[in-house]
């Protein structure tokens, strides 16, 4: 009996190779991708490199995402194969095989599929893992050697994950057989579809959800809002996509059917009627293709943009090559501030570099929730991201020296407001303290990434240090009441220097050592600052490259996986429609339609259904553009032309690949339909 089971299992797989070969290939590629991601996650070489924290986080996220999607699309593929094979299994039942015998055959089929998928995946994963690591190292700029490495944990976890998935699919198939009678099995995938009803309410819900998601993407004003609103927007668009594909498409097709001038044409008649009767079945698959295509486009375009714009991001994130911030918990003497600034410049020149540009700014910097003239310091969940504003309090003398602008004389309680938002009030309130506005000016400086981070950016210019101290004391009380770290006065100094990347890194190391000495030696003329923060643009280049290169690698990896899932769904959809259409088109020929008319009808239907998800995905991407731009701005990428170029390039490349998939999978459809084409 065991030999018979094995023979039947092998015969079944061989006879259904057009279903099983893509299934086996998908399983092999999935196992390979999971193993490679898990092996790289545990690679000691990656753990030891600079920026390893970013890479480890991204690889871990990749392992989780791949594991989830492997479960989803292997179940999807298995359910399709099971549907097409029900008739065959029903014949076995009628010929005398008990359901437990059928289950035994199915178990051997599942075991064979598991062995080929996991075995093939691990072999190809072990062979290609080094190549993928070389790509990752290349993207993150690492020059470390890459030894040949086999991950024992990667192999074990791949076997465990896929063993659990295939065991679950077998149990699902077994339950399908156990609960069905032979007649139901014989009908299998041949059960006809009734004409679906027009669900006006669900269509309206779909339109409302899609409009809501698009509106959220359009109204987000800064990166903070975009981060908070991104997930709700995605959920609404997904719900809207499924609703419109399942109910909206039916309503649209019925509207076409009511248009007699359009409907009563041979090509339109067969196309509309055929799509209408099967749209209930196909709509979910089309919605899946649309959502997966959108995910691929978003993931690839954003990660390519981040990787291509590393230098732009560095320029946005670091205003100068050498950036030093000193923090004071009491107002320092002006002489101390001047001494610190001059000493920093001396450190740079002592290292052998020349200063090509310099900036300094002293004052209080904090965020508030701003509603017109009222500004209030809030924290955590109290903050409305649409009202978030960054406030810099400076004395009139400091602002004039740093910007070379002339301001009017100020009395006690008076301020000059310089803001990127319009203001026409006579007073402003900062944490319930009123200040009379002497003059309002428009902030003309290029805010760079800050314009995407906060809704407002303003300078509050006060008379002198004595006028600044009450603001600081009040701010300390607010922070203390909220259990937050005490705020500080800040002296922010930035120096642009000449030299090669290596020389800039050497200069940064020398200056950092000297600045550390200021604190340790308590240099009297520099003043009693409490702490310091040092940044170097060139030193941070490797960290940025590690993060963005890792994101690009993960985007390519997951994009390839989503594309593979999309291709698989399209392929099985074409086969499913081929079997459904074969007899229908044969009947049309018998009742008088010419072969040319049948072929034209087939081509029109296939093209319409196939390219509809791609068109919808491009529309989703266009609607998401404002929010994606803000999210990238929050990651320091404010080069919009670069993002637009990467976005258009990604759409063109994906469109070409989509067309290629269409041509390949449509051949399977035409072979099944047969003589009609």
PDB file of C-alpha atoms in Angstrom, residues 396-595:
ATOM      1  CA  UNK A 396      18.712  91.138  20.192  1.00  0.00           C
ATOM      2  CA  UNK A 397      22.497  91.591  20.372  1.00  0.00           C
ATOM      3  CA  UNK A 398      23.226  87.913  19.614  1.00  0.00           C
ATOM      4  CA  UNK A 399      20.800  87.800  16.695  1.00  0.00           C
ATOM      5  CA  UNK A 400      22.201  90.974  15.110  1.00  0.00           C
ATOM      6  CA  UNK A 401      25.772  89.707  15.446  1.00  0.00           C
ATOM      7  CA  UNK A 402      25.001  86.259  14.019  1.00  0.00           C
ATOM      8  CA  UNK A 403      22.824  87.417  11.106  1.00  0.00           C
ATOM      9  CA  UNK A 404      24.065  90.985  10.423  1.00  0.00           C
ATOM     10  CA  UNK A 405      20.412  92.141  10.487  1.00  0.00           C
ATOM     11  CA  UNK A 406      19.287  95.263  12.355  1.00  0.00           C
ATOM     12  CA  UNK A 407      16.387  95.005  14.791  1.00  0.00           C
ATOM     13  CA  UNK A 408      14.458  97.782  16.577  1.00  0.00           C
ATOM     14  CA  UNK A 409      15.211  98.715  20.178  1.00  0.00           C
ATOM     15  CA  UNK A 410      13.241  96.591  22.644  1.00  0.00           C
ATOM     16  CA  UNK A 411      11.807  97.443  26.036  1.00  0.00           C
ATOM     17  CA  UNK A 412      11.141  95.002  28.857  1.00  0.00           C
ATOM     18  CA  UNK A 413       8.388  92.563  27.867  1.00  0.00           C
ATOM     19  CA  UNK A 414       8.751  93.293  24.145  1.00  0.00           C
ATOM     20  CA  UNK A 415       9.855  90.824  21.482  1.00  0.00           C
ATOM     21  CA  UNK A 416      10.522  90.650  17.771  1.00  0.00           C
ATOM     22  CA  UNK A 417       8.862  87.638  16.174  1.00  0.00           C
ATOM     23  CA  UNK A 418      10.576  86.100  13.131  1.00  0.00           C
ATOM     24  CA  UNK A 419       8.496  83.209  11.813  1.00  0.00           C
ATOM     25  CA  UNK A 420       7.885  81.078   8.748  1.00  0.00           C
ATOM     26  CA  UNK A 421       4.137  81.348   9.467  1.00  0.00           C
ATOM     27  CA  UNK A 422       2.045  84.505   9.138  1.00  0.00           C
ATOM     28  CA  UNK A 423       1.275  86.401  12.362  1.00  0.00           C
ATOM     29  CA  UNK A 424      -0.627  89.660  12.884  1.00  0.00           C
ATOM     30  CA  UNK A 425      -1.313  89.746  16.641  1.00  0.00           C
ATOM     31  CA  UNK A 426      -0.211  92.386  19.135  1.00  0.00           C
ATOM     32  CA  UNK A 427       1.044  89.830  21.694  1.00  0.00           C
ATOM     33  CA  UNK A 428       2.208  86.237  22.047  1.00  0.00           C
ATOM     34  CA  UNK A 429       1.848  83.949  25.041  1.00  0.00           C
ATOM     35  CA  UNK A 430       4.618  81.493  25.924  1.00  0.00           C
ATOM     36  CA  UNK A 431       3.499  79.093  28.662  1.00  0.00           C
ATOM     37  CA  UNK A 432       0.898  81.646  29.823  1.00  0.00           C
ATOM     38  CA  UNK A 433       3.341  84.575  29.923  1.00  0.00           C
ATOM     39  CA  UNK A 434       2.431  87.478  27.635  1.00  0.00           C
ATOM     40  CA  UNK A 435       4.975  89.274  25.448  1.00  0.00           C
ATOM     41  CA  UNK A 436       4.188  92.350  23.358  1.00  0.00           C
ATOM     42  CA  UNK A 437       5.196  91.978  19.714  1.00  0.00           C
ATOM     43  CA  UNK A 438       7.218  95.011  18.604  1.00  0.00           C
ATOM     44  CA  UNK A 439       7.753  93.766  15.059  1.00  0.00           C
ATOM     45  CA  UNK A 440       6.987  90.703  12.949  1.00  0.00           C
ATOM     46  CA  UNK A 441       9.346  89.511  10.234  1.00  0.00           C
ATOM     47  CA  UNK A 442       9.169  86.644   7.808  1.00  0.00           C
ATOM     48  CA  UNK A 443      11.809  83.979   8.292  1.00  0.00           C
ATOM     49  CA  UNK A 444      13.643  83.841   4.982  1.00  0.00           C
ATOM     50  CA  UNK A 445      16.323  81.296   5.889  1.00  0.00           C
ATOM     51  CA  UNK A 446      16.311  77.901   4.165  1.00  0.00           C
ATOM     52  CA  UNK A 447      14.952  75.572   6.826  1.00  0.00           C
ATOM     53  CA  UNK A 448      16.102  72.423   5.031  1.00  0.00           C
ATOM     54  CA  UNK A 449      14.807  69.295   6.724  1.00  0.00           C
ATOM     55  CA  UNK A 450      13.177  71.339   9.520  1.00  0.00           C
ATOM     56  CA  UNK A 451      10.372  72.429   7.186  1.00  0.00           C
ATOM     57  CA  UNK A 452       9.297  68.778   7.051  1.00  0.00           C
ATOM     58  CA  UNK A 453       9.832  68.125  10.759  1.00  0.00           C
ATOM     59  CA  UNK A 454       7.653  70.828  12.350  1.00  0.00           C
ATOM     60  CA  UNK A 455       4.636  72.878  11.362  1.00  0.00           C
ATOM     61  CA  UNK A 456       6.205  76.130  12.560  1.00  0.00           C
ATOM     62  CA  UNK A 457       9.691  77.553  13.050  1.00  0.00           C
ATOM     63  CA  UNK A 458      10.239  80.896  14.767  1.00  0.00           C
ATOM     64  CA  UNK A 459      12.736  83.130  16.522  1.00  0.00           C
ATOM     65  CA  UNK A 460      11.628  84.993  19.615  1.00  0.00           C
ATOM     66  CA  UNK A 461      14.040  87.918  20.009  1.00  0.00           C
ATOM     67  CA  UNK A 462      14.147  89.473  23.496  1.00  0.00           C
ATOM     68  CA  UNK A 463      15.862  92.595  24.840  1.00  0.00           C
ATOM     69  CA  UNK A 464      18.856  91.004  26.608  1.00  0.00           C
ATOM     70  CA  UNK A 465      20.009  88.136  28.809  1.00  0.00           C
ATOM     71  CA  UNK A 466      18.005  89.420  31.762  1.00  0.00           C
ATOM     72  CA  UNK A 467      14.850  89.128  29.640  1.00  0.00           C
ATOM     73  CA  UNK A 468      15.782  85.585  28.626  1.00  0.00           C
ATOM     74  CA  UNK A 469      16.287  84.256  32.158  1.00  0.00           C
ATOM     75  CA  UNK A 470      12.575  84.342  33.211  1.00  0.00           C
ATOM     76  CA  UNK A 471      11.702  82.299  30.103  1.00  0.00           C
ATOM     77  CA  UNK A 472      14.381  79.768  31.041  1.00  0.00           C
ATOM     78  CA  UNK A 473      13.256  79.525  34.681  1.00  0.00           C
ATOM     79  CA  UNK A 474       9.633  79.046  33.633  1.00  0.00           C
ATOM     80  CA  UNK A 475      10.713  76.406  31.110  1.00  0.00           C
ATOM     81  CA  UNK A 476      12.643  74.544  33.831  1.00  0.00           C
ATOM     82  CA  UNK A 477       9.535  74.470  36.016  1.00  0.00           C
ATOM     83  CA  UNK A 478       7.396  73.080  33.177  1.00  0.00           C
ATOM     84  CA  UNK A 479       9.981  70.377  32.400  1.00  0.00           C
ATOM     85  CA  UNK A 480      10.349  69.461  36.070  1.00  0.00           C
ATOM     86  CA  UNK A 481       6.572  69.136  36.519  1.00  0.00           C
ATOM     87  CA  UNK A 482       6.464  66.752  33.568  1.00  0.00           C
ATOM     88  CA  UNK A 483       9.424  64.718  34.859  1.00  0.00           C
ATOM     89  CA  UNK A 484      11.564  65.694  31.871  1.00  0.00           C
ATOM     90  CA  UNK A 485      15.286  66.353  31.654  1.00  0.00           C
ATOM     91  CA  UNK A 486      16.133  69.944  32.551  1.00  0.00           C
ATOM     92  CA  UNK A 487      16.416  72.259  29.523  1.00  0.00           C
ATOM     93  CA  UNK A 488      19.651  74.125  28.834  1.00  0.00           C
ATOM     94  CA  UNK A 489      21.025  77.219  27.197  1.00  0.00           C
ATOM     95  CA  UNK A 490      22.822  76.226  24.016  1.00  0.00           C
ATOM     96  CA  UNK A 491      25.871  77.584  22.266  1.00  0.00           C
ATOM     97  CA  UNK A 492      25.760  76.017  18.794  1.00  0.00           C
ATOM     98  CA  UNK A 493      28.956  76.407  16.746  1.00  0.00           C
ATOM     99  CA  UNK A 494      29.573  75.167  13.217  1.00  0.00           C
ATOM    100  CA  UNK A 495      32.772  75.265  11.152  1.00  0.00           C
ATOM    101  CA  UNK A 496      33.178  74.316   7.503  1.00  0.00           C
ATOM    102  CA  UNK A 497      36.717  73.158   6.672  1.00  0.00           C
ATOM    103  CA  UNK A 498      38.801  72.197   3.673  1.00  0.00           C
ATOM    104  CA  UNK A 499      40.565  68.882   3.031  1.00  0.00           C
ATOM    105  CA  UNK A 500      40.009  65.366   1.775  1.00  0.00           C
ATOM    106  CA  UNK A 501      37.555  63.018   3.536  1.00  0.00           C
ATOM    107  CA  UNK A 502      40.465  61.407   5.411  1.00  0.00           C
ATOM    108  CA  UNK A 503      41.825  64.794   6.480  1.00  0.00           C
ATOM    109  CA  UNK A 504      38.391  65.896   7.691  1.00  0.00           C
ATOM    110  CA  UNK A 505      38.024  62.739   9.776  1.00  0.00           C
ATOM    111  CA  UNK A 506      41.492  63.305  11.293  1.00  0.00           C
ATOM    112  CA  UNK A 507      40.607  66.917  12.065  1.00  0.00           C
ATOM    113  CA  UNK A 508      37.342  65.857  13.722  1.00  0.00           C
ATOM    114  CA  UNK A 509      39.165  63.338  15.917  1.00  0.00           C
ATOM    115  CA  UNK A 510      41.690  65.993  17.004  1.00  0.00           C
ATOM    116  CA  UNK A 511      39.024  68.627  17.719  1.00  0.00           C
ATOM    117  CA  UNK A 512      36.894  66.134  19.677  1.00  0.00           C
ATOM    118  CA  UNK A 513      39.858  65.313  21.889  1.00  0.00           C
ATOM    119  CA  UNK A 514      40.490  69.002  22.548  1.00  0.00           C
ATOM    120  CA  UNK A 515      36.837  69.733  23.318  1.00  0.00           C
ATOM    121  CA  UNK A 516      36.765  66.809  25.752  1.00  0.00           C
ATOM    122  CA  UNK A 517      39.759  68.450  27.449  1.00  0.00           C
ATOM    123  CA  UNK A 518      37.780  71.639  28.004  1.00  0.00           C
ATOM    124  CA  UNK A 519      35.363  69.788  30.238  1.00  0.00           C
ATOM    125  CA  UNK A 520      37.956  67.697  32.015  1.00  0.00           C
ATOM    126  CA  UNK A 521      40.292  70.639  32.692  1.00  0.00           C
ATOM    127  CA  UNK A 522      37.507  73.084  33.530  1.00  0.00           C
ATOM    128  CA  UNK A 523      39.108  75.765  31.374  1.00  0.00           C
ATOM    129  CA  UNK A 524      38.238  78.994  33.164  1.00  0.00           C
ATOM    130  CA  UNK A 525      37.920  81.371  30.236  1.00  0.00           C
ATOM    131  CA  UNK A 526      35.640  79.022  28.310  1.00  0.00           C
ATOM    132  CA  UNK A 527      33.105  78.827  31.122  1.00  0.00           C
ATOM    133  CA  UNK A 528      31.259  76.217  33.122  1.00  0.00           C
ATOM    134  CA  UNK A 529      29.217  74.374  30.545  1.00  0.00           C
ATOM    135  CA  UNK A 530      27.540  71.225  31.851  1.00  0.00           C
ATOM    136  CA  UNK A 531      27.904  68.999  28.800  1.00  0.00           C
ATOM    137  CA  UNK A 532      28.847  69.089  25.156  1.00  0.00           C
ATOM    138  CA  UNK A 533      27.740  67.419  21.937  1.00  0.00           C
ATOM    139  CA  UNK A 534      30.148  66.894  19.044  1.00  0.00           C
ATOM    140  CA  UNK A 535      29.277  65.934  15.470  1.00  0.00           C
ATOM    141  CA  UNK A 536      31.317  65.524  12.329  1.00  0.00           C
ATOM    142  CA  UNK A 537      29.664  65.247   8.923  1.00  0.00           C
ATOM    143  CA  UNK A 538      32.410  63.114   7.397  1.00  0.00           C
ATOM    144  CA  UNK A 539      32.607  60.797  10.415  1.00  0.00           C
ATOM    145  CA  UNK A 540      28.867  60.199  10.129  1.00  0.00           C
ATOM    146  CA  UNK A 541      29.101  59.306   6.449  1.00  0.00           C
ATOM    147  CA  UNK A 542      29.690  55.619   7.222  1.00  0.00           C
ATOM    148  CA  UNK A 543      26.704  55.497   9.577  1.00  0.00           C
ATOM    149  CA  UNK A 544      24.450  57.076   6.959  1.00  0.00           C
ATOM    150  CA  UNK A 545      25.773  54.743   4.295  1.00  0.00           C
ATOM    151  CA  UNK A 546      25.199  51.735   6.569  1.00  0.00           C
ATOM    152  CA  UNK A 547      21.628  52.761   7.329  1.00  0.00           C
ATOM    153  CA  UNK A 548      20.633  53.775   3.809  1.00  0.00           C
ATOM    154  CA  UNK A 549      22.587  50.965   2.152  1.00  0.00           C
ATOM    155  CA  UNK A 550      20.897  48.501   4.500  1.00  0.00           C
ATOM    156  CA  UNK A 551      17.495  50.007   3.691  1.00  0.00           C
ATOM    157  CA  UNK A 552      18.250  49.802  -0.032  1.00  0.00           C
ATOM    158  CA  UNK A 553      19.320  46.168   0.310  1.00  0.00           C
ATOM    159  CA  UNK A 554      16.206  45.323   2.318  1.00  0.00           C
ATOM    160  CA  UNK A 555      14.051  47.201  -0.194  1.00  0.00           C
ATOM    161  CA  UNK A 556      15.542  45.238  -3.089  1.00  0.00           C
ATOM    162  CA  UNK A 557      15.220  41.962  -1.187  1.00  0.00           C
ATOM    163  CA  UNK A 558      11.626  42.453  -0.089  1.00  0.00           C
ATOM    164  CA  UNK A 559      10.727  44.058  -3.404  1.00  0.00           C
ATOM    165  CA  UNK A 560      11.965  40.932  -5.175  1.00  0.00           C
ATOM    166  CA  UNK A 561       9.893  38.785  -2.826  1.00  0.00           C
ATOM    167  CA  UNK A 562       6.725  40.847  -3.333  1.00  0.00           C
ATOM    168  CA  UNK A 563       7.318  40.776  -7.072  1.00  0.00           C
ATOM    169  CA  UNK A 564       7.647  36.994  -6.929  1.00  0.00           C
ATOM    170  CA  UNK A 565       4.338  36.776  -5.055  1.00  0.00           C
ATOM    171  CA  UNK A 566       2.723  39.097  -7.598  1.00  0.00           C
ATOM    172  CA  UNK A 567       3.967  36.963 -10.499  1.00  0.00           C
ATOM    173  CA  UNK A 568       2.680  33.816  -8.809  1.00  0.00           C
ATOM    174  CA  UNK A 569      -0.775  35.303  -8.219  1.00  0.00           C
ATOM    175  CA  UNK A 570      -0.913  36.518 -11.814  1.00  0.00           C
ATOM    176  CA  UNK A 571       0.162  33.131 -13.163  1.00  0.00           C
ATOM    177  CA  UNK A 572      -2.428  31.169 -11.213  1.00  0.00           C
ATOM    178  CA  UNK A 573      -5.057  33.749 -12.050  1.00  0.00           C
ATOM    179  CA  UNK A 574      -4.332  33.314 -15.759  1.00  0.00           C
ATOM    180  CA  UNK A 575      -4.564  29.522 -15.470  1.00  0.00           C
ATOM    181  CA  UNK A 576      -7.779  29.736 -13.463  1.00  0.00           C
ATOM    182  CA  UNK A 577      -9.371  32.069 -16.007  1.00  0.00           C
ATOM    183  CA  UNK A 578      -8.133  29.883 -18.854  1.00  0.00           C
ATOM    184  CA  UNK A 579     -10.015  26.848 -17.547  1.00  0.00           C
ATOM    185  CA  UNK A 580     -13.097  28.961 -16.836  1.00  0.00           C
ATOM    186  CA  UNK A 581     -13.054  30.546 -20.295  1.00  0.00           C
ATOM    187  CA  UNK A 582     -12.210  27.517 -22.425  1.00  0.00           C
ATOM    188  CA  UNK A 583     -15.686  26.058 -22.621  1.00  0.00           C
ATOM    189  CA  UNK A 584     -17.390  29.450 -22.714  1.00  0.00           C
ATOM    190  CA  UNK A 585     -15.473  30.600 -25.768  1.00  0.00           C
ATOM    191  CA  UNK A 586     -15.989  27.231 -27.457  1.00  0.00           C
ATOM    192  CA  UNK A 587     -19.749  27.735 -27.044  1.00  0.00           C
ATOM    193  CA  UNK A 588     -19.460  31.226 -28.526  1.00  0.00           C
ATOM    194  CA  UNK A 589     -17.805  29.824 -31.632  1.00  0.00           C
ATOM    195  CA  UNK A 590     -20.493  27.167 -31.954  1.00  0.00           C
ATOM    196  CA  UNK A 591     -23.239  29.793 -31.843  1.00  0.00           C
ATOM    197  CA  UNK A 592     -21.681  31.846 -34.641  1.00  0.00           C
ATOM    198  CA  UNK A 593     -18.808  34.027 -33.415  1.00  0.00           C
ATOM    199  CA  UNK A 594     -15.770  33.950 -35.676  1.00  0.00           C
ATOM    200  CA  UNK A 595     -12.325  32.988 -34.386  1.00  0.00           C
TER     201      UNK A 595
END
